[in-house]
PDB file of C-alpha atoms in Angstrom:
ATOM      1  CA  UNK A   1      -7.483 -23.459   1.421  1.00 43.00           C
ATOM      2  CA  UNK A   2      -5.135 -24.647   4.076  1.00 42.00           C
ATOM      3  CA  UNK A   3      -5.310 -23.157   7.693  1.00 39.00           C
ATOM      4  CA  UNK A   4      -2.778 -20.786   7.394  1.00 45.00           C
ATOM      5  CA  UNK A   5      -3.481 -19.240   4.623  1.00 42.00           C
ATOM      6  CA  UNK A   6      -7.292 -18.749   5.996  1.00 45.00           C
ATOM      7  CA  UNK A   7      -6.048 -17.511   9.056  1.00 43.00           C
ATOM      8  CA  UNK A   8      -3.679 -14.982   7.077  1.00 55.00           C
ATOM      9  CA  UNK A   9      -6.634 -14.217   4.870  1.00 65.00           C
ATOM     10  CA  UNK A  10      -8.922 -13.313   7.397  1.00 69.00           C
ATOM     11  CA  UNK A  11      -6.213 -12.036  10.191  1.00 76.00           C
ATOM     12  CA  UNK A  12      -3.597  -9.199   9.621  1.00 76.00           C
ATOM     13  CA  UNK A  13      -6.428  -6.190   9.662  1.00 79.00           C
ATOM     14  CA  UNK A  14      -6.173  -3.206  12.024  1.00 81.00           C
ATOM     15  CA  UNK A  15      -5.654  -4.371  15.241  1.00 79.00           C
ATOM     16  CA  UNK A  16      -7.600  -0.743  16.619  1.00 79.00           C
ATOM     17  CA  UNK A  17      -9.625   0.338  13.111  1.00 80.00           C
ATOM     18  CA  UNK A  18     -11.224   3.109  14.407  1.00 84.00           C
ATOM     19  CA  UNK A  19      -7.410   4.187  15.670  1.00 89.00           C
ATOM     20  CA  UNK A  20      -5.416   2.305  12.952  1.00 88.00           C
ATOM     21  CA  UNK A  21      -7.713   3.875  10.021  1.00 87.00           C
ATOM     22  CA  UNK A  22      -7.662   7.256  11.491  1.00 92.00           C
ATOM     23  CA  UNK A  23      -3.848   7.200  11.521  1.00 93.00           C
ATOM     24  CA  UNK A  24      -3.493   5.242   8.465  1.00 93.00           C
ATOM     25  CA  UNK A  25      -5.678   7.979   6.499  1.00 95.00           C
ATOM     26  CA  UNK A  26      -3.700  10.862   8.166  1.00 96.00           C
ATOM     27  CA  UNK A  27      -0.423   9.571   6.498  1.00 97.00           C
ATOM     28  CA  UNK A  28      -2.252   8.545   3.102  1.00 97.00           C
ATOM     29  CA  UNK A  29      -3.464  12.668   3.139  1.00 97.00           C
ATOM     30  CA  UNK A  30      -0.142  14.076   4.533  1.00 97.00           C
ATOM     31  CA  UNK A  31       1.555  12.146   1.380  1.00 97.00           C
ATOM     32  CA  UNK A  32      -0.971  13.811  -0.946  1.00 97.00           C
ATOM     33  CA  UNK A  33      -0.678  17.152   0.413  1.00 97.00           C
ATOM     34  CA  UNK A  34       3.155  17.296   0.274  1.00 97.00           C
ATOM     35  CA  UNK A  35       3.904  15.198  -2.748  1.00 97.00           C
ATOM     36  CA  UNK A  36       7.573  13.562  -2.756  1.00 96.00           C
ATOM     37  CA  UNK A  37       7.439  12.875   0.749  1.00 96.00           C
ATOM     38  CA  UNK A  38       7.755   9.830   2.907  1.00 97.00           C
ATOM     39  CA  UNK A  39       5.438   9.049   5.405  1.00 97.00           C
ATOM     40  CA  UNK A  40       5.183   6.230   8.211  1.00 97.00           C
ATOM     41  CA  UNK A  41       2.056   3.987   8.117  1.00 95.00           C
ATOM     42  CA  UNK A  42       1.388   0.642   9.736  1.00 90.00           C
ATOM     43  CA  UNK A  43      -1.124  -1.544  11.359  1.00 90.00           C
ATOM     44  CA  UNK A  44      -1.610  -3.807   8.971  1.00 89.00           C
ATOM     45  CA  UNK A  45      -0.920  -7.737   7.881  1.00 89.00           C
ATOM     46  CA  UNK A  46      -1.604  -8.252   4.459  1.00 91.00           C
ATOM     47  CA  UNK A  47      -1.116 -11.364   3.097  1.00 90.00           C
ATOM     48  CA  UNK A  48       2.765 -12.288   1.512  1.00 89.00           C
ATOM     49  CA  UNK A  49       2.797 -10.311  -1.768  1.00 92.00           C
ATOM     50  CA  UNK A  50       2.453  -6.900  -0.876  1.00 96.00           C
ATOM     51  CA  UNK A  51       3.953  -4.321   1.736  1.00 96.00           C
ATOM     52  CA  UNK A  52       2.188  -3.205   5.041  1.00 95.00           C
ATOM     53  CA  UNK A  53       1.728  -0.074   3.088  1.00 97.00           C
ATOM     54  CA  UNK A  54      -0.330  -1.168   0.635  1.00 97.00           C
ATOM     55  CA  UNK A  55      -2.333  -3.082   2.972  1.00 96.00           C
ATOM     56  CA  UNK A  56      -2.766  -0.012   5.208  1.00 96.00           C
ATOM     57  CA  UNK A  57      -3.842   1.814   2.477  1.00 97.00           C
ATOM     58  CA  UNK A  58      -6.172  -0.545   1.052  1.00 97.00           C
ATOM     59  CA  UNK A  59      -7.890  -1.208   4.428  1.00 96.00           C
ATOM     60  CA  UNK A  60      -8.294   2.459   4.944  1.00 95.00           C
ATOM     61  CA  UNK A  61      -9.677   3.960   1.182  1.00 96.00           C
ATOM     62  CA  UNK A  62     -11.319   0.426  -0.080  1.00 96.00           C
ATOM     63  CA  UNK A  63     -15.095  -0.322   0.828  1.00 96.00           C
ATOM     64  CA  UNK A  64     -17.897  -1.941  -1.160  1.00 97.00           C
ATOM     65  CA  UNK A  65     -18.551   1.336  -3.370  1.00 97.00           C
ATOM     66  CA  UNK A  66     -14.645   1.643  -4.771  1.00 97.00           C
ATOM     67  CA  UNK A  67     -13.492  -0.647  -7.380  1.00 98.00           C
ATOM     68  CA  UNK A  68     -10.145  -2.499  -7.083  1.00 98.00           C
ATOM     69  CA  UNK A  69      -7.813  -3.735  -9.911  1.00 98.00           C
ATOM     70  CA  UNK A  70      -4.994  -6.243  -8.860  1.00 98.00           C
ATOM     71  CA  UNK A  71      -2.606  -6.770 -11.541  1.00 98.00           C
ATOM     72  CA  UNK A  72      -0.842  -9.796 -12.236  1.00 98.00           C
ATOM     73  CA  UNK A  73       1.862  -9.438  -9.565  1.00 97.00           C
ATOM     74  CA  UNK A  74       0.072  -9.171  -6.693  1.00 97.00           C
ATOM     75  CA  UNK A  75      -3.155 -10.680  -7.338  1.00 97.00           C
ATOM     76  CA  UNK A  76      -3.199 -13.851  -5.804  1.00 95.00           C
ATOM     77  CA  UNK A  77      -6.211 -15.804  -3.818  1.00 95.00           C
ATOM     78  CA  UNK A  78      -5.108 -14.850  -0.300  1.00 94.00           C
ATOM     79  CA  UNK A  79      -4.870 -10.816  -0.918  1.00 96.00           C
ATOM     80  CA  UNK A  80      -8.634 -11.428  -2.928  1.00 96.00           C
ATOM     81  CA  UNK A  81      -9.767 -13.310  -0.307  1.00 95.00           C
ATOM     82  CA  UNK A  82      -8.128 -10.881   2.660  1.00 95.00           C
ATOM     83  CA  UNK A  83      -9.160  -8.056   0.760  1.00 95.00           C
ATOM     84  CA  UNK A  84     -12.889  -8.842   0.434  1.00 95.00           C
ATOM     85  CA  UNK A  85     -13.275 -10.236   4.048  1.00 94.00           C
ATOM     86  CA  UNK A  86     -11.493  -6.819   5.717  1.00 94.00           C
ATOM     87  CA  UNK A  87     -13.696  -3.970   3.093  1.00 95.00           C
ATOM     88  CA  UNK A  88     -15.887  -5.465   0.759  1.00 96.00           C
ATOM     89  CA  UNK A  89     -14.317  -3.752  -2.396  1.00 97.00           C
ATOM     90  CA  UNK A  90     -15.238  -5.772  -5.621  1.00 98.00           C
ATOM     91  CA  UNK A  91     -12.544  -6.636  -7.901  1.00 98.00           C
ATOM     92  CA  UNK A  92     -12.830  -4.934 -11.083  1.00 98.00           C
ATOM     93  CA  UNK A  93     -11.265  -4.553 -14.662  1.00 98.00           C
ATOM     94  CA  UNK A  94      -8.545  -1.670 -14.929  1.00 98.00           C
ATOM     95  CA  UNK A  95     -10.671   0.527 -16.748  1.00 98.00           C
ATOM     96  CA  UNK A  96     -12.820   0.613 -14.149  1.00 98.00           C
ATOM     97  CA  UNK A  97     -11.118   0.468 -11.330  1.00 98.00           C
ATOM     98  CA  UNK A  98     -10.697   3.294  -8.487  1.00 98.00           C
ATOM     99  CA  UNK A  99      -7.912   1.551  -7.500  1.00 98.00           C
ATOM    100  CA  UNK A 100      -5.133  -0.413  -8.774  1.00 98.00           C
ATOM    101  CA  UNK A 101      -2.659  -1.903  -7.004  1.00 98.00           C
ATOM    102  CA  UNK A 102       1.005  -3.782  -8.381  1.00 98.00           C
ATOM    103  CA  UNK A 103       4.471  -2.794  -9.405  1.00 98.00           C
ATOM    104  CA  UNK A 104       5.224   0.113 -11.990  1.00 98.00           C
ATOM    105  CA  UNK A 105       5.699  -2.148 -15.004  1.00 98.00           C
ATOM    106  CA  UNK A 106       2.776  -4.843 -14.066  1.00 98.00           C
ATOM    107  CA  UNK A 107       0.312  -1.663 -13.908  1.00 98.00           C
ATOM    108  CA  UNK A 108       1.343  -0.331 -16.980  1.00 97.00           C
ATOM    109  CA  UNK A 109      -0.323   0.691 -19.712  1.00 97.00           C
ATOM    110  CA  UNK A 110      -1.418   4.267 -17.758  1.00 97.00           C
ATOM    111  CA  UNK A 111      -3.917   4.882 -20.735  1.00 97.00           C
ATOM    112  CA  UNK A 112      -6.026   1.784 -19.314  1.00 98.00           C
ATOM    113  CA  UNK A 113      -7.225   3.594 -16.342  1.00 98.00           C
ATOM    114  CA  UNK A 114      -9.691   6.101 -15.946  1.00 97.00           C
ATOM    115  CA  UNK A 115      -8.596   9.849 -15.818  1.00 97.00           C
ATOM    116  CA  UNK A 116     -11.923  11.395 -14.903  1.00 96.00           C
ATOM    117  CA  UNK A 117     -14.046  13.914 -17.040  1.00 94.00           C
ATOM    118  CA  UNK A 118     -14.359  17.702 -17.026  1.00 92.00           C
ATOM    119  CA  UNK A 119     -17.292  17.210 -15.258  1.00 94.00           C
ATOM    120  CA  UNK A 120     -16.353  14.725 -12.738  1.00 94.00           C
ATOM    121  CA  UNK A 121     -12.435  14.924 -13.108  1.00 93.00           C
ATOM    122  CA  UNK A 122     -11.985  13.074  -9.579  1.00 91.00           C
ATOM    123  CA  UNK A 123     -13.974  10.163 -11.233  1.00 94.00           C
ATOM    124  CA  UNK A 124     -10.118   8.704 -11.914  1.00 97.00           C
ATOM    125  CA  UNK A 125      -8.185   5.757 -10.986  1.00 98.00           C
ATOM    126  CA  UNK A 126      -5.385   6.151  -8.282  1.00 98.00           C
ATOM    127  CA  UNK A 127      -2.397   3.904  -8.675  1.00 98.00           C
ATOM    128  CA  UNK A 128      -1.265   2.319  -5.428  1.00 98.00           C
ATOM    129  CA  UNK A 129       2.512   1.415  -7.300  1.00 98.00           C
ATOM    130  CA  UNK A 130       4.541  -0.754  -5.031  1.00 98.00           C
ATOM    131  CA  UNK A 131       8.195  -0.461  -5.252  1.00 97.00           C
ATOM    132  CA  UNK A 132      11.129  -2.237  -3.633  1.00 95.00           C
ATOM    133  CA  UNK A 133      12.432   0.634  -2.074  1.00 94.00           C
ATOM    134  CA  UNK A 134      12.930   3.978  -2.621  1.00 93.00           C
ATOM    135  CA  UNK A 135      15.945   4.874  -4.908  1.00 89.00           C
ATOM    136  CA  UNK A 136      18.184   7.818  -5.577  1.00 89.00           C
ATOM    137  CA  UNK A 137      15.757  10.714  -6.255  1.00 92.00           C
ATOM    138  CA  UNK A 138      15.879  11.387 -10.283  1.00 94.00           C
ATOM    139  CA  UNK A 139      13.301  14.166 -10.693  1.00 96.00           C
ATOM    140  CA  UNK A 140      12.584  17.192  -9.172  1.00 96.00           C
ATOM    141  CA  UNK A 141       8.533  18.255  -8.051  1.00 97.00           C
ATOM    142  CA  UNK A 142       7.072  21.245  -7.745  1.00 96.00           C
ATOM    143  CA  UNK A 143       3.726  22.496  -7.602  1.00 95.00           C
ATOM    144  CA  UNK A 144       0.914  22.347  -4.648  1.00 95.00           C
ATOM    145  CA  UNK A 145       2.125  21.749  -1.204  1.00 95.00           C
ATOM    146  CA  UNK A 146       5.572  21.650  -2.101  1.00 94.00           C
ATOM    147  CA  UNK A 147       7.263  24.620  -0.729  1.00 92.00           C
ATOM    148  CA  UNK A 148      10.107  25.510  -3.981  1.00 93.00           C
ATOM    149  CA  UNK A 149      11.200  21.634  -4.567  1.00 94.00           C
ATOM    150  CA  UNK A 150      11.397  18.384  -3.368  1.00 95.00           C
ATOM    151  CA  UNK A 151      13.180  15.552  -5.002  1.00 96.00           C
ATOM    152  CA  UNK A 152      12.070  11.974  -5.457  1.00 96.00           C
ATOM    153  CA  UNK A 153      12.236   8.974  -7.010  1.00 95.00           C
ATOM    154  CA  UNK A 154       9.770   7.962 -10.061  1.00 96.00           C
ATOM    155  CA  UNK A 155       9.996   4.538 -11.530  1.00 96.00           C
ATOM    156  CA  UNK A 156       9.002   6.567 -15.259  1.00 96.00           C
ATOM    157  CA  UNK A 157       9.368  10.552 -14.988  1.00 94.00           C
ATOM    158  CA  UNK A 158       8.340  10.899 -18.909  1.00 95.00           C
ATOM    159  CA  UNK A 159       5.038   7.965 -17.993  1.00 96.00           C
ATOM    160  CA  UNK A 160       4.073  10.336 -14.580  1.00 96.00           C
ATOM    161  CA  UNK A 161       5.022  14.014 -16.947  1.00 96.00           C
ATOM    162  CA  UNK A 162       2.840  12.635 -19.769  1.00 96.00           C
ATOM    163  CA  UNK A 163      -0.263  12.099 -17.004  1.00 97.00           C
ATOM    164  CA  UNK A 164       0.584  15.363 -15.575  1.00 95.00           C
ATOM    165  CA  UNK A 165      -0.135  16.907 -18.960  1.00 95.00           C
ATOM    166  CA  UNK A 166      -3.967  15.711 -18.318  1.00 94.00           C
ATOM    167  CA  UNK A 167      -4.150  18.178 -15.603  1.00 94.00           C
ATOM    168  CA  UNK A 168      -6.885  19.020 -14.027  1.00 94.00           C
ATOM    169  CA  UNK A 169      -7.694  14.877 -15.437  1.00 97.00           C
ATOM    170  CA  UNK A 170      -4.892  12.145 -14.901  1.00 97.00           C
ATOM    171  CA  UNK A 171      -4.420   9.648 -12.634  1.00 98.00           C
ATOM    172  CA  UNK A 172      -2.957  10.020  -9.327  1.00 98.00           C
ATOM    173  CA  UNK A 173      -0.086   7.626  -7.545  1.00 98.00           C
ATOM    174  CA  UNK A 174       0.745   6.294  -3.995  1.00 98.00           C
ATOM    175  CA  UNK A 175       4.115   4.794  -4.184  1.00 98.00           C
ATOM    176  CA  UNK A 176       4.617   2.182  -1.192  1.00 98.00           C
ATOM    177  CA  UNK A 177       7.518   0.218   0.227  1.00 97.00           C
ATOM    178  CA  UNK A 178       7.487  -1.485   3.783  1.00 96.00           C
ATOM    179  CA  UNK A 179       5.804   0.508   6.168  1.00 96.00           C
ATOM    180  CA  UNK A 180       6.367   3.880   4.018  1.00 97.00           C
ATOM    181  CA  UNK A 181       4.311   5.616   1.547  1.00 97.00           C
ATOM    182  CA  UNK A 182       5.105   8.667  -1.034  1.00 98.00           C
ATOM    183  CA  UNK A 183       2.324  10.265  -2.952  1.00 98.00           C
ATOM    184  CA  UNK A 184       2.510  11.953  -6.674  1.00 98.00           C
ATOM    185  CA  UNK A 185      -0.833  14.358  -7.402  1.00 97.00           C
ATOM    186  CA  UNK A 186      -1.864  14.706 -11.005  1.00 96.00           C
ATOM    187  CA  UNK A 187      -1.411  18.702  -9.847  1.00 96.00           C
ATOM    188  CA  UNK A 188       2.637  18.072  -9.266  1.00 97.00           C
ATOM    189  CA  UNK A 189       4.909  18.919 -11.880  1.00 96.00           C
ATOM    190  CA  UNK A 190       7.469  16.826 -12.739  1.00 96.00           C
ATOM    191  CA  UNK A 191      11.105  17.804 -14.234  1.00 95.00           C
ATOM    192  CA  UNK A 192      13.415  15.171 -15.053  1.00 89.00           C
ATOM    193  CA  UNK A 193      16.970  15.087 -13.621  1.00 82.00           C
ATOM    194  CA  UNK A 194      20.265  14.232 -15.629  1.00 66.00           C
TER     195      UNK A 194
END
């Protein structure tokens, strides 16, 4: 491993975790409770290959007890190596993962991931899907914490209507770009726009 890619391997955490993580985890639950919108988040350096959000957000809900899935995209030495020095998560298969982390279409199938039992539905995998921006809005959510509607941008409205259908199981979604995150609750519903 050359120098620099140690140094970004072990570098680019929170500068301030107790402060970074704190705000870091406030955005990450603002985006749950009001699905479809954007929030700020930053602090982190990941390693080239994925966005300060999904760094952020991996620093702040990874530790040795959650299981983490890296598809092909993203999963490279550097982010394995970054990601086990910063929280200690072990890498896992998809069907086991608590988290998964990669674009829409790297991630896919959704049927590989767990959606939780009706005893233990929160026993699921949440998708951290990173996108390369966010695009004209072509659905329309409603449900919990969404006061009438909100629209937003999926990368596969029928995909995220079909997991919605699992409800109170499914699978839940961050969607990251830069230093911005939007999240999508198994709980929203989704209608498709023309």
């Amino acid at each position: 491993m050359s120098l620099d890619m140690e140094t970004n391997s072990y570098g680019g955490g929170f500068a301030t975790p107790p402060v970074d993580a704190a705000n870091a985890f406030r955005a990450a639950m603002n985006a749950m409770a009001r699905p479809g919108s954007l929030q700020d988040i930053s602090g982190a350096e990941p390693p080239v290959g994925i966005s300060a959000a999904a760094g952020c957000l991996l620093l702040t809900l990874c530790d040795p007890e959650t299981g983490v899935y890296l598809a092909p995209d993203v999963d490279s030495p550097a982010l394995r190596t970054w990601l086990a020095f910063h929280t200690g998560a072990p890498f896992v298969a998809a069907d086991r993962a608590d988290f998964a982390l990669g674009s829409w279409q790297a991630l896919m199938p959704l049927e590989q991931y767990r959606i939780g039992t009706s005893e233990y539905p929160d026993r699921s995998t949440t998708l951290i899907v990173e996108l390369e921006g966010f695009a004209a809005a072509n659905a329309s959510l409603s449900g919990p914490g969404i006061k009438d509607s909100t629209d937003f941008a999926l990368p596969d409205s029928a995909a995220c209507q079909g997991n919605a259908k699992h409800f109170p199981l499914g699978v839940d979604f961050f969607f990251t770009s830069g230093g911005q995150l939007a999240a999508l609750p198994r709980s929203t519903t989704i209608l498709a726009k023309d």
